[in-house]
């Protein structure tokens, strides 16, 4: 505060706005105040009320000033004249100033009512709130600015008095000065600011704090945020409420997590998949409506029950803690309903762990797969038929003579129609006679039979009758299914099956399904038989390597494409093994190419006898070979490669009376694990082969 001791400087500056006050000792005497008033006490002083309380003293001193002026005019003492003049003028001027101020105040109060006094009181209150943070705020300010929480102070009109650095940034301001005196209405949308204002005024009026209140806010970019806010009334040392202090913490992430958790709970409650949570002893502590409905129970009845209530006798087995710790698997089982009926289910279990990582509970999902089982059975049957037909094609391609195809057709028919008997008739190209080359009974026994004329078969085709079957001569079956083997309009034979008497209750759809399957067999066989008759030797030359007896590279590429298509259709895998004879060039240089060819031939025989029927062994080029393993996983292919390596290492190869031993390096890959293009998968196996050689040969390497 600036105190003017010069009597001529007695004045009030900006009394109405009350931004600053300069007082001299006479003025302080007028208002009965100390001559040294600190700034914080002055901010608590309302001059209007103070003047009205000392109105008598003001008039008295003004009158005294007039007397002093009169004495000045009449006195002849020069010292007293100067003193009378000085104090008299001061007192009169003060009285006039106060009178003018009171007059203005009275006029303003009449015109604006209580708002005028509110303006003055408002400014005083704001100053009082600010003063609490003016002194010694250096360390405190540093501490507040270092905190990540939003901290702010407001006066009784909800205007900002203080904000820490985090809150300043949150409000989009660059400094504290930008926020001083502003309200939420200057920053937020009106509706949001009104909510803040209403809540804060209630706190100030009731003097009751608001603790951990969740409220929505909006950042300067317009993005909504959630805050956890606490606001408490702020008191001065006299206990008077002068504002409030607030602290907020951004809980947007928590609210988002809570919303996700709520959505997850809603999803679990409404999903059709059963969900059950049990403790480690198997006691049900939660189950969703789908699980209860699936088993015919109300949810309340299942809570607290043992999980074994879902399992038939013999299916429920207690688990050890080691089994619980390792539990995370998908399995199929049989469950029992409340009414005692059983149904197939697919179960998936996992362990719920506490914060220390120890098992706390087990969550299990349950799906009724009754419909799936029926559909899967039909699909399995259809897939099996396609698989057998594909195997039929593969086997027919391997046949060198026509007679070799007969037992293949009988074998496929016995697998497709295990409960029926049937026969295979083939037209002899030379005699044009229809030979019943094979038939089988209900027990699957294969029997050769007699000849039938082509004329009889042609008559059946013309009449479009499917009830004719040569086997009717040997059995009294009520119904037969027969389809011709026709290629390019030429009748090559006939396939017939006789339905057993127990199958008389077969539906028309089931009979039609069998007829379609039989027709597919006939079409596959017709094409194979025609090609075999017309191009047998040419076919062998085009698909087999003459030296090793294995398939050549051309057939390998065709097989790769075919197996890739089949794997994509069935959702299976194709294992690829690339192998190479170690140090074969040195072997040839040492023993000669004729010995090397003998070794390759023996190696081809070895591979041909060691692979599965559906596997395809090919000579890739030189001393490199490729094995195609349909429906084999990467691990299965690796194990098979290791078995081949060990067996071949112990194999004795005889050539020109000499005994030789060879070793191989193998690279393994799987389609579509390593690449969606099967040729790229072959390249991956080739790269693995080179890595096996680089690591020392005579080993198996898996593609990365």
XYZ file of C-alpha atoms in Angstrom:
704
model
C 0.000 0.000 0.000
C 1.114 3.487 -0.738
C 0.485 5.909 2.132
C 0.671 9.578 1.250
C 1.970 11.649 4.175
C 1.788 14.752 2.099
C -1.420 16.360 3.269
C -2.048 17.710 -0.210
C -2.131 14.186 -1.615
C -5.216 13.166 0.344
C -7.502 11.678 -2.297
C -9.528 8.682 -3.301
C -8.607 7.155 -6.639
C -11.289 5.313 -8.513
C -13.573 4.946 -5.497
C -16.357 3.476 -7.540
C -14.177 0.804 -9.144
C -12.028 0.485 -5.996
C -8.903 -0.604 -7.848
C -6.536 1.342 -5.536
C -6.720 3.653 -2.553
C -4.202 6.308 -1.536
C -4.732 7.643 1.949
C -3.054 10.287 4.049
C -3.114 10.444 7.880
C -6.061 12.879 7.976
C -8.120 10.564 5.792
C -7.228 7.607 7.965
C -8.187 9.643 10.990
C -11.558 10.373 9.413
C -12.353 6.720 9.018
C -10.840 5.677 12.370
C -8.294 3.396 10.703
C -4.655 2.775 11.381
C -2.221 4.815 9.320
C -0.538 1.584 8.117
C -3.106 -0.764 6.668
C -1.790 -3.750 4.780
C -3.088 -4.442 1.333
C -4.911 -7.597 2.272
C -6.939 -5.755 4.984
C -7.731 -2.945 2.591
C -9.165 -5.501 0.120
C -11.604 -6.531 2.836
C -12.717 -2.912 3.338
C -15.920 -1.705 1.727
C -15.598 2.129 1.551
C -19.286 2.708 1.040
C -20.306 0.951 4.239
C -17.344 2.447 6.120
C -18.301 6.020 5.136
C -21.902 5.504 6.176
C -20.793 4.199 9.576
C -18.599 7.304 10.134
C -20.953 9.857 8.607
C -21.124 11.926 11.809
C -17.338 12.085 12.097
C -17.105 13.174 8.487
C -19.540 16.048 8.908
C -17.868 17.013 12.182
C -14.428 17.145 10.651
C -15.748 18.999 7.612
C -17.255 21.576 9.929
C -13.904 21.710 11.756
C -12.218 22.388 8.428
C -14.537 25.314 7.787
C -13.689 26.746 11.221
C -9.988 26.400 10.490
C -10.450 28.247 7.246
C -12.286 30.980 9.110
C -9.437 31.200 11.616
C -6.983 31.414 8.767
C -8.831 34.390 7.354
C -8.983 36.152 10.705
C -5.635 35.158 12.291
C -2.620 37.418 12.182
C -0.125 34.755 13.370
C 1.724 33.596 10.276
C 2.506 30.099 11.646
C -1.076 29.493 12.708
C -2.324 30.952 9.449
C -0.330 28.393 7.429
C -1.465 25.513 9.647
C -5.114 26.662 9.610
C -5.005 27.045 5.861
C -3.430 23.634 5.243
C -5.640 21.548 7.545
C -8.763 23.535 6.812
C -8.452 23.065 3.045
C -7.716 19.345 3.500
C -10.681 18.729 5.775
C -13.066 20.657 3.555
C -11.866 18.881 0.413
C -12.222 15.490 2.106
C -15.712 16.342 3.238
C -16.653 17.513 -0.263
C -15.169 14.367 -1.846
C -17.026 12.116 0.560
C -20.229 14.002 0.017
C -19.913 13.750 -3.763
C -19.135 10.020 -3.421
C -22.174 9.433 -1.208
C -24.353 11.389 -3.597
C -23.182 9.312 -6.548
C -23.658 6.123 -4.588
C -27.176 7.098 -3.541
C -28.107 7.998 -7.120
C -26.654 4.761 -8.476
C -28.382 2.694 -5.816
C -31.730 4.325 -6.622
C -31.208 3.699 -10.350
C -29.771 0.188 -10.245
C -30.985 -1.048 -6.897
C -28.975 -3.782 -5.242
C -26.888 -4.466 -8.354
C -24.734 -1.462 -7.635
C -23.810 -2.697 -4.201
C -23.365 -6.166 -5.654
C -20.735 -4.821 -8.022
C -18.730 -3.439 -5.145
C -19.255 -6.486 -2.969
C -18.417 -8.744 -5.894
C -15.055 -7.118 -6.427
C -14.272 -7.282 -2.748
C -15.103 -10.973 -2.565
C -12.935 -11.720 -5.569
C -10.029 -9.891 -4.034
C -10.510 -11.717 -0.753
C -10.371 -15.072 -2.518
C -7.314 -14.089 -4.499
C -5.390 -12.961 -1.443
C -5.327 -16.439 -0.006
C -2.989 -17.426 -2.829
C -0.983 -14.244 -3.277
C 1.445 -14.818 -0.438
C 4.128 -17.493 -0.558
C 2.755 -19.115 -3.703
C 6.151 -19.856 -5.284
C 6.747 -23.351 -3.812
C 3.009 -24.061 -3.723
C 2.637 -23.096 -7.366
C 5.532 -25.328 -8.350
C 3.955 -28.233 -6.496
C 0.523 -27.681 -8.038
C 1.946 -27.398 -11.554
C 3.830 -30.667 -11.093
C 0.665 -32.617 -10.284
C -1.067 -34.454 -13.162
C -4.513 -33.846 -11.671
C -6.492 -30.759 -12.614
C -6.567 -28.320 -9.651
C -8.456 -25.048 -9.640
C -9.828 -22.388 -7.279
C -12.991 -20.379 -7.894
C -14.552 -17.472 -6.071
C -18.157 -17.302 -4.921
C -19.290 -16.367 -8.422
C -17.633 -19.470 -9.908
C -14.874 -17.432 -11.514
C -11.423 -18.893 -11.827
C -8.903 -17.525 -9.352
C -6.169 -20.127 -9.709
C -5.463 -23.096 -11.993
C -2.529 -25.449 -12.045
C -0.624 -26.074 -15.262
C -2.452 -29.314 -16.122
C -5.832 -27.609 -15.819
C -4.675 -24.606 -17.850
C -3.702 -26.919 -20.706
C -6.920 -28.912 -20.385
C -8.936 -25.707 -20.790
C -6.937 -24.729 -23.876
C -5.292 -21.690 -22.291
C -1.633 -20.750 -22.503
C -1.239 -18.964 -19.167
C -2.906 -18.349 -15.846
C -3.745 -14.757 -16.827
C -6.068 -15.982 -19.594
C -8.295 -17.738 -17.071
C -8.388 -15.286 -14.149
C -11.905 -13.926 -13.807
C -13.404 -16.252 -16.414
C -16.271 -18.628 -15.711
C -17.242 -21.946 -17.227
C -19.669 -20.062 -19.466
C -16.651 -18.488 -21.192
C -15.123 -21.887 -21.921
C -17.758 -24.612 -22.239
C -21.127 -24.890 -23.985
C -23.890 -23.171 -22.061
C -25.691 -26.344 -21.003
C -22.511 -27.901 -19.630
C -21.409 -24.676 -17.950
C -24.827 -24.340 -16.307
C -24.488 -27.808 -14.807
C -21.118 -26.867 -13.334
C -22.425 -23.542 -12.043
C -25.513 -25.055 -10.396
C -23.490 -27.714 -8.616
C -20.885 -25.217 -7.414
C -23.424 -22.746 -6.100
C -25.084 -25.528 -4.148
C -21.715 -26.377 -2.596
C -21.161 -22.737 -1.636
C -24.639 -22.342 -0.187
C -24.779 -25.614 1.727
C -21.057 -25.613 2.579
C -21.119 -29.338 1.855
C -18.276 -30.732 -0.284
C -18.828 -32.820 -3.403
C -16.455 -35.787 -3.353
C -15.572 -38.091 -6.287
C -18.346 -36.941 -8.568
C -18.217 -38.196 -12.163
C -18.949 -35.481 -14.666
C -18.650 -34.962 -18.393
C -16.431 -32.272 -19.902
C -15.342 -31.239 -23.374
C -11.761 -30.458 -24.387
C -10.829 -27.528 -26.659
C -11.046 -29.833 -29.701
C -14.632 -30.721 -28.876
C -13.870 -34.247 -27.702
C -15.834 -35.449 -24.665
C -13.975 -36.576 -21.551
C -14.998 -37.990 -18.197
C -13.628 -36.472 -14.997
C -13.685 -37.655 -11.393
C -14.090 -34.355 -9.559
C -14.067 -33.284 -5.923
C -15.021 -29.739 -4.876
C -14.897 -28.344 -1.333
C -15.812 -24.898 0.041
C -12.915 -22.488 0.655
C -12.944 -20.505 3.925
C -10.905 -17.555 5.058
C -9.377 -17.400 8.531
C -12.652 -16.041 9.903
C -14.567 -19.074 8.619
C -16.353 -17.169 5.879
C -16.853 -18.986 2.548
C -14.940 -17.106 -0.135
C -14.958 -19.710 -2.917
C -14.199 -23.353 -3.569
C -11.255 -25.584 -4.401
C -11.638 -28.353 -6.955
C -9.543 -31.251 -8.170
C -10.301 -33.446 -11.165
C -8.789 -36.563 -12.642
C -9.346 -37.780 -16.195
C -11.162 -41.129 -16.011
C -12.072 -41.379 -19.693
C -10.046 -44.572 -20.095
C -11.727 -46.091 -17.054
C -15.181 -45.124 -18.337
C -14.368 -46.616 -21.710
C -13.212 -49.805 -20.003
C -16.378 -49.842 -17.909
C -18.463 -49.387 -21.040
C -16.642 -52.223 -22.746
C -17.120 -54.370 -19.652
C -20.810 -53.507 -19.623
C -21.095 -54.383 -23.295
C -19.234 -57.615 -22.637
C -21.572 -58.492 -19.773
C -24.561 -57.708 -21.963
C -23.104 -59.838 -24.723
C -22.510 -62.745 -22.342
C -26.029 -62.430 -20.964
C -27.667 -62.326 -24.397
C -25.411 -64.638 -26.404
C -26.668 -68.067 -27.425
C -23.430 -69.696 -26.321
C -23.516 -71.024 -22.774
C -21.015 -69.526 -20.324
C -20.324 -70.891 -16.847
C -17.781 -69.789 -14.242
C -16.838 -72.138 -11.430
C -14.409 -71.984 -8.555
C -11.480 -74.371 -8.450
C -13.643 -76.986 -6.715
C -16.176 -76.967 -9.538
C -18.919 -74.996 -7.779
C -20.930 -72.831 -10.170
C -20.625 -69.143 -9.271
C -22.023 -67.739 -12.521
C -23.956 -69.038 -15.501
C -25.643 -67.117 -18.268
C -29.262 -67.676 -19.386
C -28.212 -69.576 -22.517
C -26.365 -72.187 -20.443
C -29.298 -72.647 -18.085
C -31.798 -72.791 -20.922
C -29.649 -75.286 -22.803
C -29.810 -77.709 -19.868
C -33.411 -77.000 -18.871
C -32.709 -75.173 -15.595
C -33.450 -71.677 -14.301
C -30.289 -69.701 -13.602
C -30.988 -69.461 -9.865
C -31.182 -73.234 -9.511
C -27.698 -73.728 -10.931
C -25.858 -71.223 -8.746
C -23.958 -73.008 -5.998
C -24.343 -76.419 -7.663
C -21.432 -78.603 -8.722
C -20.536 -78.484 -12.408
C -21.033 -82.237 -12.507
C -24.774 -81.559 -12.731
C -24.205 -81.146 -16.481
C -22.240 -84.372 -16.959
C -23.648 -87.907 -17.254
C -22.301 -90.554 -14.930
C -18.706 -91.355 -15.798
C -18.010 -88.133 -17.676
C -17.246 -85.861 -14.710
C -13.740 -86.203 -13.347
C -12.134 -83.910 -10.737
C -9.014 -82.078 -11.876
C -5.727 -81.550 -10.096
C -4.182 -78.101 -9.703
C -1.628 -79.023 -12.382
C -4.429 -79.820 -14.823
C -6.151 -76.546 -13.950
C -2.956 -74.580 -14.523
C -2.514 -76.109 -17.964
C -6.200 -75.909 -18.899
C -6.911 -74.158 -22.140
C -8.391 -76.507 -24.660
C -11.328 -77.109 -26.944
C -13.078 -80.430 -26.619
C -16.311 -82.210 -27.388
C -18.302 -84.082 -24.800
C -21.764 -85.262 -23.820
C -23.960 -83.249 -21.436
C -27.190 -84.181 -19.735
C -30.310 -82.035 -19.370
C -32.551 -81.743 -16.349
C -35.022 -84.168 -17.967
C -32.268 -86.783 -18.369
C -31.764 -86.469 -22.126
C -28.211 -86.195 -23.394
C -26.832 -84.117 -26.217
C -23.398 -83.449 -27.744
C -21.593 -80.247 -26.784
C -18.435 -78.391 -27.661
C -16.617 -77.064 -24.588
C -13.860 -74.486 -24.290
C -12.282 -73.904 -20.889
C -9.730 -71.431 -19.625
C -8.352 -70.345 -16.271
C -9.170 -66.992 -14.670
C -6.182 -65.835 -12.653
C -5.905 -63.297 -9.864
C -3.474 -60.378 -9.824
C -0.709 -62.642 -8.545
C -1.168 -65.047 -11.437
C -2.673 -67.858 -9.390
C -5.773 -69.689 -10.675
C -8.903 -68.192 -9.149
C -11.723 -69.652 -11.241
C -12.479 -71.555 -14.431
C -14.610 -70.219 -17.260
C -16.175 -72.662 -19.694
C -18.204 -72.033 -22.821
C -20.697 -74.647 -23.938
C -22.276 -75.014 -27.365
C -25.007 -77.472 -28.280
C -23.736 -79.141 -31.458
C -26.620 -81.519 -32.082
C -27.579 -79.808 -35.340
C -23.938 -79.376 -36.182
C -23.324 -83.085 -35.629
C -26.139 -84.036 -37.988
C -24.987 -81.564 -40.585
C -21.383 -82.570 -40.078
C -22.294 -86.214 -40.517
C -23.918 -85.442 -43.845
C -20.966 -83.315 -44.798
C -18.563 -85.999 -43.627
C -20.369 -88.556 -45.730
C -20.301 -86.267 -48.730
C -16.652 -85.424 -48.119
C -15.874 -89.086 -47.715
C -17.536 -89.808 -51.034
C -15.547 -87.068 -52.715
C -12.389 -88.272 -51.025
C -13.003 -91.832 -52.141
C -13.791 -90.651 -55.643
C -10.576 -88.664 -55.683
C -8.725 -91.682 -54.420
C -10.468 -93.673 -57.132
C -9.117 -91.309 -59.761
C -5.650 -91.464 -58.259
C -5.674 -95.225 -58.078
C -7.032 -95.600 -61.575
C -4.242 -93.403 -62.866
C -1.742 -95.752 -61.236
C -3.160 -98.796 -62.977
C -1.070 -100.155 -65.853
C -3.527 -102.847 -66.923
C -7.277 -102.845 -67.186
C -7.657 -105.829 -64.891
C -6.117 -103.833 -62.053
C -9.067 -101.468 -62.105
C -11.673 -104.102 -61.277
C -10.844 -104.549 -57.605
C -10.465 -100.760 -57.273
C -14.060 -100.223 -58.416
C -15.297 -103.018 -56.175
C -13.343 -101.559 -53.255
C -14.761 -98.072 -53.736
C -18.305 -99.427 -54.031
C -17.918 -101.496 -50.878
C -16.800 -98.368 -49.038
C -19.564 -96.212 -50.459
C -22.303 -98.827 -50.004
C -21.175 -101.086 -47.157
C -24.645 -102.592 -46.549
C -25.343 -103.541 -50.166
C -24.129 -106.162 -52.602
C -23.399 -105.502 -56.251
C -21.471 -106.362 -59.358
C -19.243 -104.890 -62.062
C -19.778 -105.748 -65.718
C -17.163 -104.888 -68.369
C -17.475 -105.143 -72.124
C -14.627 -107.092 -73.699
C -13.224 -105.031 -76.588
C -12.420 -108.047 -78.746
C -15.537 -110.205 -78.280
C -18.009 -107.370 -77.568
C -19.319 -109.553 -74.736
C -20.322 -108.142 -71.366
C -18.383 -109.876 -68.655
C -19.431 -109.844 -65.008
C -15.856 -109.459 -63.923
C -16.569 -109.108 -60.202
C -19.321 -108.862 -57.633
C -19.489 -108.698 -53.871
C -22.003 -109.795 -51.271
C -23.264 -108.089 -48.126
C -20.207 -109.264 -46.214
C -17.956 -107.560 -48.757
C -16.648 -110.811 -50.251
C -15.423 -110.330 -53.808
C -16.476 -112.995 -56.356
C -15.872 -113.432 -60.094
C -18.912 -114.238 -62.194
C -20.051 -115.099 -65.723
C -20.569 -113.260 -69.009
C -23.545 -111.205 -70.156
C -24.247 -109.946 -73.644
C -24.035 -106.303 -74.604
C -27.455 -106.634 -76.241
C -29.120 -107.222 -72.879
C -27.410 -104.210 -71.363
C -28.311 -102.014 -74.336
C -31.962 -102.980 -73.961
C -31.837 -101.852 -70.318
C -30.372 -98.498 -71.292
C -33.005 -97.938 -73.984
C -35.802 -98.750 -71.553
C -34.193 -96.431 -68.910
C -34.860 -98.985 -66.235
C -32.726 -99.028 -63.121
C -34.228 -102.224 -61.710
C -32.143 -104.555 -63.855
C -29.179 -106.164 -62.170
C -27.304 -109.335 -63.114
C -27.097 -110.192 -59.439
C -30.858 -110.663 -59.314
C -30.149 -114.100 -60.615
C -28.359 -114.904 -57.372
C -30.369 -112.915 -54.822
C -34.028 -112.038 -54.333
C -33.505 -108.352 -53.553
C -36.506 -106.156 -53.965
C -34.715 -103.237 -55.591
C -31.544 -102.606 -57.551
C -29.686 -99.540 -58.688
C -27.730 -99.787 -61.921
C -25.850 -97.207 -63.970
C -23.980 -97.716 -67.250
C -20.307 -96.981 -67.783
C -20.363 -94.834 -70.920
C -17.546 -92.863 -72.558
C -18.053 -90.867 -75.762
C -21.344 -92.676 -76.415
C -19.735 -96.099 -76.168
C -20.926 -98.556 -73.530
C -17.948 -99.851 -71.607
C -19.737 -101.629 -68.791
C -22.286 -101.528 -65.969
C -22.199 -101.032 -62.204
C -25.111 -102.336 -60.124
C -25.918 -102.528 -56.432
C -28.774 -104.426 -54.809
C -30.407 -102.880 -51.765
C -30.736 -105.250 -48.829
C -34.187 -106.112 -47.481
C -33.479 -104.259 -44.243
C -33.013 -101.114 -46.311
C -36.550 -101.230 -47.655
C -37.440 -98.368 -45.369
C -34.907 -96.102 -47.087
C -36.454 -92.829 -48.123
C -36.556 -91.752 -51.742
C -33.976 -89.113 -50.934
C -31.590 -91.720 -49.535
C -32.069 -93.942 -52.569
C -31.520 -90.985 -54.881
C -28.372 -90.079 -52.959
C -27.019 -93.576 -53.517
C -27.912 -93.435 -57.211
C -26.053 -90.142 -57.614
C -23.000 -91.544 -55.829
C -23.068 -94.650 -57.993
C -23.387 -92.508 -61.114
C -20.328 -90.528 -60.053
C -18.353 -93.721 -59.657
C -19.441 -94.832 -63.119
C -18.456 -91.524 -64.699
C -15.068 -91.524 -63.008
C -14.453 -95.077 -64.054
C -15.683 -94.547 -67.608
C -13.201 -91.788 -68.242
C -10.358 -93.678 -66.618
C -11.171 -96.891 -68.440
C -11.378 -95.161 -71.824
C -8.114 -93.367 -71.278
C -6.493 -96.547 -70.037
C -7.496 -98.433 -73.159
C -6.567 -95.690 -75.593
C -3.526 -94.061 -74.050
C -2.174 -96.387 -71.389
C 1.438 -96.405 -72.438
C 1.397 -92.746 -73.377
C -0.051 -91.891 -69.975
C 2.660 -93.856 -68.199
C 5.361 -92.122 -70.169
C 3.861 -88.687 -69.463
C 3.559 -89.010 -65.698
C 6.337 -91.333 -64.592
C 10.072 -90.933 -64.454
C 11.582 -93.881 -66.292
C 14.642 -94.141 -64.061
C 13.130 -94.032 -60.587
C 9.590 -95.205 -61.336
C 8.297 -92.179 -59.459
C 6.126 -89.457 -60.883
C 7.898 -86.904 -62.998
C 7.913 -83.168 -62.557
C 4.980 -82.600 -64.877
C 2.750 -84.878 -62.843
C 4.140 -83.328 -59.675
C 2.945 -79.863 -60.724
C -0.484 -81.220 -61.630
C -0.700 -83.030 -58.313
C 0.371 -79.950 -56.394
C -2.391 -77.889 -57.956
C -4.936 -80.635 -57.396
C -3.949 -81.170 -53.778
C -3.872 -77.423 -53.131
C -7.410 -77.103 -54.463
C -8.525 -80.062 -52.371
C -6.856 -78.655 -49.261
C -8.547 -75.287 -49.719
C -11.901 -76.959 -50.251
C -11.573 -79.245 -47.242
C -9.737 -76.772 -45.022
C -6.832 -79.227 -44.657
C -3.057 -79.019 -45.126
C -0.584 -80.477 -47.602
C 2.831 -81.515 -46.365
C 5.786 -80.975 -48.721
C 9.094 -82.836 -48.321
C 12.006 -81.938 -50.566
C 14.965 -84.342 -50.333
C 18.354 -84.579 -51.959
C 21.085 -87.236 -51.960
C 24.121 -85.938 -50.083
C 27.358 -85.672 -52.077
C 25.723 -87.337 -55.105
C 27.967 -85.581 -57.629
C 31.054 -86.890 -55.873
C 29.385 -90.322 -55.758
C 28.842 -90.245 -59.534
C 32.381 -89.072 -60.192
C 33.743 -91.853 -57.993
C 31.557 -94.800 -59.056
C 30.204 -93.768 -62.422
C 26.825 -92.648 -63.666
C 25.516 -96.190 -64.121
C 26.005 -96.837 -60.411
C 24.460 -93.453 -59.663
C 21.422 -94.338 -61.772
C 21.057 -97.613 -59.886
C 21.149 -95.734 -56.608
C 18.472 -93.323 -57.833
C 16.346 -96.266 -58.966
C 16.672 -97.959 -55.583
C 15.899 -94.670 -53.874
C 12.755 -94.337 -55.989
C 11.681 -97.853 -55.014
C 12.406 -97.043 -51.398
C 10.293 -93.895 -51.454
C 7.493 -95.603 -53.346
C 7.209 -98.332 -50.728
C 7.530 -96.019 -47.721
C 4.804 -93.482 -48.476
C 1.069 -93.694 -47.870
C -1.313 -94.608 -50.654
C -2.486 -91.018 -51.017
C 1.032 -89.597 -50.870
C 2.786 -88.660 -54.093
C 6.507 -89.262 -54.612
C 8.075 -87.332 -57.479
C 11.478 -86.870 -58.993
C 12.025 -83.139 -58.911
C 15.217 -83.188 -60.956
C 18.657 -84.796 -60.796
C 19.057 -86.284 -57.348
C 16.235 -84.152 -55.882
C 12.886 -85.685 -54.973
C 9.598 -84.223 -53.777
C 7.012 -85.920 -51.577
C 3.460 -84.554 -51.482
C 1.560 -85.551 -48.350
C -2.134 -84.623 -48.677
C -3.921 -83.776 -45.428
C -0.663 -83.903 -43.468
C 0.271 -81.189 -40.995
C 3.720 -79.634 -40.782
C 4.616 -81.713 -37.722
C 3.402 -84.925 -39.390
C 5.482 -84.140 -42.465
C 8.542 -83.434 -40.317
C 8.166 -86.707 -38.429
C 7.747 -88.613 -41.702
C 10.841 -86.937 -43.140
C 12.888 -87.921 -40.093
C 11.671 -91.531 -40.371
C 12.672 -91.654 -44.047
C 16.100 -90.207 -43.264
C 16.802 -92.777 -40.546
C 15.496 -95.722 -42.605
C 17.473 -94.740 -45.692
C 20.625 -94.242 -43.647
C 20.420 -97.901 -42.607
C 19.409 -99.144 -46.074
C 21.871 -101.265 -48.055
C 21.733 -100.537 -51.790
C 23.055 -103.247 -54.111
C 24.342 -102.289 -57.572
C 26.488 -104.491 -59.798
C 27.282 -106.770 -56.910
C 28.426 -103.939 -54.675
C 26.853 -102.560 -51.539
C 26.424 -98.834 -51.061
C 25.095 -96.535 -48.363
C 23.703 -93.091 -49.001
C 22.406 -90.266 -46.842
C 19.831 -87.625 -47.625
C 19.030 -84.095 -46.495
C 15.390 -83.085 -46.282
C 13.489 -79.794 -46.206
C 9.908 -79.705 -44.931
C 7.129 -77.161 -45.496
C 3.330 -77.196 -45.371
C 0.603 -75.601 -47.431
C -0.986 -73.165 -46.654
C 1.097 -72.600 -43.477
C 4.126 -71.189 -45.276
C 2.476 -69.654 -48.322
C -0.954 -69.378 -49.913
C 0.604 -70.460 -53.235
C 1.603 -74.106 -53.144
C 4.478 -73.550 -55.577
C 5.848 -70.964 -53.158
C 5.474 -73.613 -50.465
C 7.645 -75.932 -52.582
C 10.235 -73.147 -52.787
C 10.091 -72.852 -49.001
C 10.794 -76.597 -48.672
C 13.664 -76.211 -51.158
C 15.155 -73.393 -49.063
C 14.834 -75.576 -45.973
C 16.697 -78.346 -47.844
C 19.572 -75.991 -48.601
C 19.661 -74.985 -44.946
C 19.851 -78.661 -43.933
C 22.833 -79.082 -46.237
C 24.465 -75.944 -44.877
C 24.054 -77.257 -41.329
C 26.003 -80.424 -42.119
C 23.722 -82.623 -44.300
C 21.985 -85.866 -43.301
C 19.294 -83.981 -41.355
C 15.825 -82.508 -41.585
C 15.168 -78.756 -41.668
C 11.757 -77.133 -41.394
C 10.928 -74.032 -43.413
C 10.607 -70.842 -41.409
